[in-house]
């Protein structure tokens, strides 16, 4: 599937007269870079760069608890991860025009730390609940390893990674219900508080995320903006599923580590022209992915 688009060559011509000559292909498109270089983009060629980022490690990532809509802050290592991510992006010369985050502090702080490390603090940061982490319903606050002991690792994997299984909903007796729904930030949403989710499958995350992607994010990308989406493990997985056309079955095999930027190169229709790139030391990235996967292994916590 991938090999098709990969070999295509970006045609870059810098012309003294400022015009592209011999433009006989009606599907070719011109655009001008900051340096005045005219780029010809053919279908299947990389036209846009989009960056997705799961925030740096949060306090409940360490405790191995389903965090979801609970507003846990970044851990010390999470702050380091976010700064490291910003340094890496700066070293590679990337520049953002706009950053989108969820309403959760860990994604917002990550965005701030990345922009600070890049010296791009002025870049607008736009926030929406539609980029929030998946709502884990009644599972919020529970320890994954203990859940695996009680319900089996296979069931925990279904809850964590299946596409269309919705965990039991949160209700008012849940210890974090009031903390979540009494929070002022959820009075600012584009839906009434009563209509906010009480639990979500990955499919339901995609359902609430897609209108925001289509109506708010895509127009900025198509204007030529380089966008960073600083969000969460599952909101990024949902978006990846949509952009890359990953099947309902295969999305179960996609796990994202914290603090690692994912670069997507997209054509003019926002279709990927090459596999996603997780930027950084590949050995460390694989170890970080395994660590997230292993969170679902049965283990006594001693509490
Ligand atoms: O809050 C969460 O994700 P986040 O750390 O990306 O915000 C979820 O608890 C992630 O859990 P999962 O990796 O079991 O899907």
Tab-separated table of C-alpha atoms and ligand atoms in Angstrom:
chain	number	residue	atom	x	y	z
A	1	UNK	CA	0.000	0.000	0.000
A	2	UNK	CA	2.739	2.398	0.996
A	3	UNK	CA	5.190	1.752	-1.793
A	4	UNK	CA	3.000	3.556	-4.284
A	5	UNK	CA	3.344	7.069	-2.963
A	6	UNK	CA	6.878	6.831	-1.654
A	7	UNK	CA	9.030	7.016	-4.715
A	8	UNK	CA	7.493	10.236	-5.922
A	9	UNK	CA	9.844	13.142	-6.158
A	10	UNK	CA	9.225	16.642	-4.911
A	11	UNK	CA	9.893	19.060	-7.728
A	12	UNK	CA	11.473	22.204	-6.450
A	13	UNK	CA	12.482	24.948	-8.796
A	14	UNK	CA	13.700	28.348	-7.880
A	15	UNK	CA	13.166	30.594	-10.838
A	16	UNK	CA	14.591	34.058	-11.259
A	17	UNK	CA	11.345	35.275	-12.763
A	18	UNK	CA	9.324	33.832	-9.867
A	19	UNK	CA	7.111	31.644	-12.076
A	20	UNK	CA	7.029	27.934	-12.731
A	21	UNK	CA	7.543	27.093	-16.403
A	22	UNK	CA	6.353	23.997	-18.253
A	23	UNK	CA	3.491	23.457	-15.839
A	24	UNK	CA	1.584	21.099	-18.083
A	25	UNK	CA	0.089	18.863	-15.380
A	26	UNK	CA	-3.235	20.384	-14.354
A	27	UNK	CA	-3.088	18.566	-11.012
A	28	UNK	CA	0.170	20.216	-10.045
A	29	UNK	CA	-0.108	22.901	-7.424
A	30	UNK	CA	2.197	25.817	-6.717
A	31	UNK	CA	3.008	27.309	-3.394
A	32	UNK	CA	5.637	29.699	-2.175
A	33	UNK	CA	7.791	28.996	0.876
A	34	UNK	CA	9.159	31.615	3.277
A	35	UNK	CA	12.324	31.648	1.164
A	36	UNK	CA	10.456	32.387	-2.023
A	37	UNK	CA	10.996	28.867	-3.368
A	38	UNK	CA	8.207	27.684	-5.588
A	39	UNK	CA	7.207	24.089	-4.897
A	40	UNK	CA	5.328	21.885	-7.290
A	41	UNK	CA	3.242	19.303	-5.479
A	42	UNK	CA	1.870	16.300	-7.295
A	43	UNK	CA	-0.822	13.947	-5.946
A	44	UNK	CA	0.895	11.467	-3.654
A	45	UNK	CA	3.652	13.922	-2.770
A	46	UNK	CA	4.270	15.298	0.706
A	47	UNK	CA	2.584	18.664	0.935
A	48	UNK	CA	1.844	19.113	4.634
A	49	UNK	CA	3.624	18.112	7.816
A	50	UNK	CA	1.435	17.371	10.829
A	51	UNK	CA	2.812	16.563	14.269
A	52	UNK	CA	0.942	14.527	16.880
A	53	UNK	CA	2.198	14.274	20.424
A	54	UNK	CA	1.051	12.293	23.433
A	55	UNK	CA	1.855	14.545	26.414
A	56	UNK	CA	4.830	13.819	28.665
A	57	UNK	CA	4.451	11.288	31.468
A	58	UNK	CA	1.737	12.197	33.973
A	59	UNK	CA	1.560	11.391	37.675
A	60	UNK	CA	-0.943	8.597	37.069
A	61	UNK	CA	1.121	7.099	34.260
A	62	UNK	CA	3.628	6.254	37.026
A	63	UNK	CA	0.910	4.911	39.330
A	64	UNK	CA	-0.474	2.858	36.431
A	65	UNK	CA	-4.017	4.195	36.928
A	66	UNK	CA	-6.526	5.017	34.204
A	67	UNK	CA	-6.277	8.807	34.227
A	68	UNK	CA	-8.487	9.870	31.368
A	69	UNK	CA	-10.513	13.021	32.296
A	70	UNK	CA	-8.887	13.423	35.729
A	71	UNK	CA	-6.638	16.461	35.475
A	72	UNK	CA	-3.345	14.998	36.664
A	73	UNK	CA	-0.241	17.118	36.094
A	74	UNK	CA	2.994	16.059	34.392
A	75	UNK	CA	5.507	14.149	36.502
A	76	UNK	CA	9.100	15.434	36.783
A	77	UNK	CA	10.065	13.000	34.022
A	78	UNK	CA	7.071	14.176	31.992
A	79	UNK	CA	8.356	17.756	32.154
A	80	UNK	CA	11.774	16.501	30.996
A	81	UNK	CA	10.183	14.529	28.161
A	82	UNK	CA	8.245	17.563	26.936
A	83	UNK	CA	11.348	19.784	27.024
A	84	UNK	CA	13.378	17.080	25.272
A	85	UNK	CA	10.725	16.844	22.591
A	86	UNK	CA	10.896	20.622	22.048
A	87	UNK	CA	14.709	20.516	21.823
A	88	UNK	CA	14.573	17.706	19.263
A	89	UNK	CA	12.029	19.550	17.109
A	90	UNK	CA	14.123	22.710	17.318
A	91	UNK	CA	17.332	20.869	16.342
A	92	UNK	CA	15.511	19.496	13.296
A	93	UNK	CA	14.426	22.992	12.318
A	94	UNK	CA	10.654	22.577	12.609
A	95	UNK	CA	8.474	25.614	13.131
A	96	UNK	CA	4.865	25.570	14.251
A	97	UNK	CA	2.134	27.994	13.248
A	98	UNK	CA	-0.541	26.671	15.596
A	99	UNK	CA	-0.843	24.179	18.418
A	100	UNK	CA	-4.043	22.365	19.386
A	101	UNK	CA	-4.454	20.827	22.834
A	102	UNK	CA	-7.165	19.201	24.924
A	103	UNK	CA	-8.637	20.903	28.005
A	104	UNK	CA	-6.450	18.736	30.247
A	105	UNK	CA	-3.427	20.353	31.920
A	106	UNK	CA	-0.985	17.610	30.948
A	107	UNK	CA	-1.499	18.238	27.234
A	108	UNK	CA	-1.471	22.046	27.676
A	109	UNK	CA	1.712	22.061	29.806
A	110	UNK	CA	3.370	19.764	27.304
A	111	UNK	CA	2.536	22.198	24.500
A	112	UNK	CA	3.893	25.126	26.526
A	113	UNK	CA	7.127	23.287	27.382
A	114	UNK	CA	7.644	22.227	23.767
A	115	UNK	CA	7.107	25.773	22.499
A	116	UNK	CA	9.373	27.209	25.202
A	117	UNK	CA	12.179	24.792	24.329
A	118	UNK	CA	11.755	25.753	20.665
A	119	UNK	CA	11.722	29.510	21.423
A	120	UNK	CA	8.262	29.689	19.837
A	121	UNK	CA	6.174	30.668	22.857
A	122	UNK	CA	4.216	33.195	20.779
A	123	UNK	CA	2.593	30.499	18.644
A	124	UNK	CA	-1.202	30.347	19.278
A	125	UNK	CA	-2.424	27.450	21.420
A	126	UNK	CA	-6.050	26.472	20.817
A	127	UNK	CA	-7.848	24.171	23.274
A	128	UNK	CA	-10.859	21.906	22.956
A	129	UNK	CA	-12.464	19.129	24.991
A	130	UNK	CA	-12.756	17.278	21.696
A	131	UNK	CA	-9.034	16.453	21.945
A	132	UNK	CA	-9.414	15.182	25.528
A	133	UNK	CA	-8.258	11.697	26.376
A	134	UNK	CA	-10.778	8.925	25.882
A	135	UNK	CA	-13.312	8.914	28.722
A	136	UNK	CA	-12.650	5.647	30.548
A	137	UNK	CA	-15.947	5.795	32.486
A	138	UNK	CA	-16.069	3.714	35.664
A	139	UNK	CA	-12.473	2.535	35.074
A	140	UNK	CA	-11.085	6.000	35.842
A	141	UNK	CA	-8.665	5.888	38.769
A	142	UNK	CA	-8.328	2.085	38.754
A	143	UNK	CA	-4.932	0.412	38.561
A	144	UNK	CA	-4.450	-1.500	35.289
A	145	UNK	CA	-2.271	-4.272	36.781
A	146	UNK	CA	-4.839	-4.953	39.534
A	147	UNK	CA	-7.619	-4.916	36.958
A	148	UNK	CA	-5.652	-7.541	35.022
A	149	UNK	CA	-5.410	-9.692	38.164
A	150	UNK	CA	-9.151	-9.422	38.788
A	151	UNK	CA	-10.512	-9.558	35.248
A	152	UNK	CA	-7.665	-11.079	33.221
A	153	UNK	CA	-5.121	-9.429	30.934
A	154	UNK	CA	-7.235	-10.169	27.859
A	155	UNK	CA	-10.200	-8.206	29.235
A	156	UNK	CA	-7.965	-5.270	30.162
A	157	UNK	CA	-6.524	-5.325	26.636
A	158	UNK	CA	-10.079	-5.222	25.239
A	159	UNK	CA	-10.933	-2.236	27.445
A	160	UNK	CA	-7.702	-0.435	26.549
A	161	UNK	CA	-7.202	-1.140	22.880
A	162	UNK	CA	-10.354	-2.431	21.176
A	163	UNK	CA	-12.089	-0.053	18.796
A	164	UNK	CA	-15.727	-0.301	19.737
A	165	UNK	CA	-15.981	-1.576	23.305
A	166	UNK	CA	-17.260	1.077	25.718
A	167	UNK	CA	-16.299	0.580	29.395
A	168	UNK	CA	-19.056	0.866	32.035
A	169	UNK	CA	-20.098	4.530	32.430
A	170	UNK	CA	-19.065	6.760	35.310
A	171	UNK	CA	-21.905	7.716	37.658
A	172	UNK	CA	-22.342	10.143	40.525
A	173	UNK	CA	-21.107	7.630	43.092
A	174	UNK	CA	-17.684	7.491	41.410
A	175	UNK	CA	-14.936	9.178	43.500
A	176	UNK	CA	-13.895	11.434	40.587
A	177	UNK	CA	-17.349	12.258	39.185
A	178	UNK	CA	-17.742	15.665	40.850
A	179	UNK	CA	-14.112	16.636	40.312
A	180	UNK	CA	-14.622	16.133	36.586
A	181	UNK	CA	-18.120	17.453	35.952
A	182	UNK	CA	-18.021	20.375	38.423
A	183	UNK	CA	-14.899	21.706	36.776
A	184	UNK	CA	-15.536	25.110	35.201
A	185	UNK	CA	-13.669	24.152	32.029
A	186	UNK	CA	-16.514	21.854	31.029
A	187	UNK	CA	-18.971	24.755	31.081
A	188	UNK	CA	-17.032	26.272	28.183
A	189	UNK	CA	-17.615	23.438	25.712
A	190	UNK	CA	-19.596	23.501	22.478
A	191	UNK	CA	-22.067	20.997	23.977
A	192	UNK	CA	-24.017	21.254	27.260
A	193	UNK	CA	-22.288	19.624	30.215
A	194	UNK	CA	-25.059	16.979	30.394
A	195	UNK	CA	-24.150	15.839	26.886
A	196	UNK	CA	-20.453	15.317	27.620
A	197	UNK	CA	-19.426	11.656	27.586
A	198	UNK	CA	-19.722	9.382	30.627
A	199	UNK	CA	-17.595	6.669	28.982
A	200	UNK	CA	-16.199	6.175	25.477
A	201	UNK	CA	-14.937	3.513	23.134
A	202	UNK	CA	-12.183	4.594	20.750
A	203	UNK	CA	-14.890	4.835	18.083
A	204	UNK	CA	-16.809	7.298	20.234
A	205	UNK	CA	-13.621	9.332	20.714
A	206	UNK	CA	-13.298	9.534	16.948
A	207	UNK	CA	-16.972	10.506	16.604
A	208	UNK	CA	-16.531	13.562	18.858
A	209	UNK	CA	-13.089	14.394	17.524
A	210	UNK	CA	-13.844	14.259	13.797
A	211	UNK	CA	-16.022	17.412	13.575
A	212	UNK	CA	-13.231	19.369	15.277
A	213	UNK	CA	-10.601	17.845	12.996
A	214	UNK	CA	-12.622	18.560	9.838
A	215	UNK	CA	-13.945	22.019	10.737
A	216	UNK	CA	-11.180	23.545	12.830
A	217	UNK	CA	-7.844	21.771	12.327
A	218	UNK	CA	-7.957	20.778	8.651
A	219	UNK	CA	-8.677	24.323	7.376
A	220	UNK	CA	-5.550	25.593	9.172
A	221	UNK	CA	-3.419	22.805	7.716
A	222	UNK	CA	-4.806	23.489	4.247
A	223	UNK	CA	-3.916	27.172	4.627
A	224	UNK	CA	-0.341	25.917	4.865
A	225	UNK	CA	0.075	26.045	8.642
A	226	UNK	CA	2.357	23.547	10.343
A	227	UNK	CA	0.264	22.187	13.187
A	228	UNK	CA	1.168	20.382	16.400
A	229	UNK	CA	-1.595	18.464	18.161
A	230	UNK	CA	-0.571	17.954	21.774
A	231	UNK	CA	-3.071	15.436	23.087
A	232	UNK	CA	-3.341	11.957	24.596
A	233	UNK	CA	-2.626	8.310	23.930
A	234	UNK	CA	-6.121	7.505	22.732
A	235	UNK	CA	-7.181	10.798	21.153
A	236	UNK	CA	-3.980	10.567	19.054
A	237	UNK	CA	-4.737	6.888	18.248
A	238	UNK	CA	-8.236	7.832	17.082
A	239	UNK	CA	-6.855	10.555	14.833
A	240	UNK	CA	-4.147	8.252	13.468
A	241	UNK	CA	-6.813	5.644	12.696
A	242	UNK	CA	-8.742	8.202	10.688
A	243	UNK	CA	-5.791	9.765	8.845
A	244	UNK	CA	-4.000	6.497	8.079
A	245	UNK	CA	-7.161	4.442	7.434
A	246	UNK	CA	-6.162	1.827	10.027
A	247	UNK	CA	-8.692	-1.023	10.322
A	248	UNK	CA	-10.807	-1.552	13.452
A	249	UNK	CA	-8.762	-4.693	14.187
A	250	UNK	CA	-5.317	-3.240	13.503
A	251	UNK	CA	-5.763	-0.162	15.694
A	252	UNK	CA	-5.573	-2.525	18.706
A	253	UNK	CA	-1.886	-2.984	17.862
A	254	UNK	CA	-1.070	0.743	17.951
A	255	UNK	CA	0.346	1.998	21.252
A	256	UNK	CA	1.831	5.448	21.706
A	257	UNK	CA	4.588	6.352	24.173
A	258	UNK	CA	4.575	9.652	26.091
A	259	UNK	CA	6.574	12.669	24.930
A	260	UNK	CA	7.534	11.339	21.489
A	261	UNK	CA	6.592	13.523	18.502
A	262	UNK	CA	4.942	11.729	15.591
A	263	UNK	CA	5.504	13.264	12.179
A	264	UNK	CA	2.911	12.653	9.486
A	265	UNK	CA	3.679	13.709	5.936
A	266	UNK	CA	0.439	14.237	4.041
A	267	UNK	CA	-0.586	14.962	0.475
A	268	UNK	CA	-2.999	17.698	-0.550
A	269	UNK	CA	-5.963	15.518	0.476
A	270	UNK	CA	-4.311	14.928	3.859
A	271	UNK	CA	-3.535	11.312	3.024
A	272	UNK	CA	-0.225	9.984	4.365
A	273	UNK	CA	2.489	9.643	1.740
A	274	UNK	CA	4.788	7.614	3.974
A	275	UNK	CA	4.578	5.751	7.293
A	276	UNK	CA	4.340	7.819	10.436
A	277	UNK	CA	7.709	8.724	11.929
A	278	UNK	CA	8.218	8.600	15.684
A	279	UNK	CA	11.104	11.015	16.106
A	280	UNK	CA	14.044	10.278	18.371
A	281	UNK	CA	16.162	7.327	19.487
A	282	UNK	CA	14.341	4.313	18.003
A	283	UNK	CA	15.558	1.865	20.653
A	284	UNK	CA	14.271	4.088	23.457
A	285	UNK	CA	10.989	4.605	21.619
A	286	UNK	CA	10.428	0.837	21.283
A	287	UNK	CA	11.215	0.390	24.990
A	288	UNK	CA	8.756	3.186	25.860
A	289	UNK	CA	6.016	1.544	23.757
A	290	UNK	CA	6.628	-1.788	25.483
A	291	UNK	CA	6.401	-0.070	28.876
A	292	UNK	CA	2.930	1.268	28.001
A	293	UNK	CA	1.823	-2.142	26.702
A	294	UNK	CA	3.100	-3.859	29.867
A	295	UNK	CA	0.941	-1.593	32.044
A	296	UNK	CA	-1.866	-4.069	31.331
A	297	UNK	CA	0.042	-7.069	32.756
A	298	UNK	CA	-1.315	-8.625	35.952
A	299	UNK	CA	0.690	-7.572	39.010
A	300	UNK	CA	-0.028	-7.061	42.675
A	301	UNK	CA	0.558	-3.450	43.646
A	302	UNK	CA	0.917	-4.091	47.376
A	303	UNK	CA	-1.652	-1.411	48.236
B	1	LIG	O1	-5.059	9.039	30.623
B	1	LIG	C1	-4.723	8.229	29.770
B	1	LIG	O2	-3.929	8.499	28.710
B	1	LIG	P1	-2.929	9.757	28.618
B	1	LIG	O3	-1.840	9.473	29.638
B	1	LIG	O4	-2.396	9.743	27.209
B	1	LIG	O5	-3.715	11.018	28.929
B	1	LIG	C2	-5.270	6.864	29.788
B	1	LIG	O6	-5.449	6.444	31.114
B	1	LIG	C3	-4.371	5.981	28.965
B	1	LIG	O7	-4.612	4.672	29.302
B	1	LIG	P2	-4.339	3.461	28.300
B	1	LIG	O8	-2.887	3.506	27.850
B	1	LIG	O9	-4.626	2.278	29.180
B	1	LIG	O10	-5.303	3.604	27.170
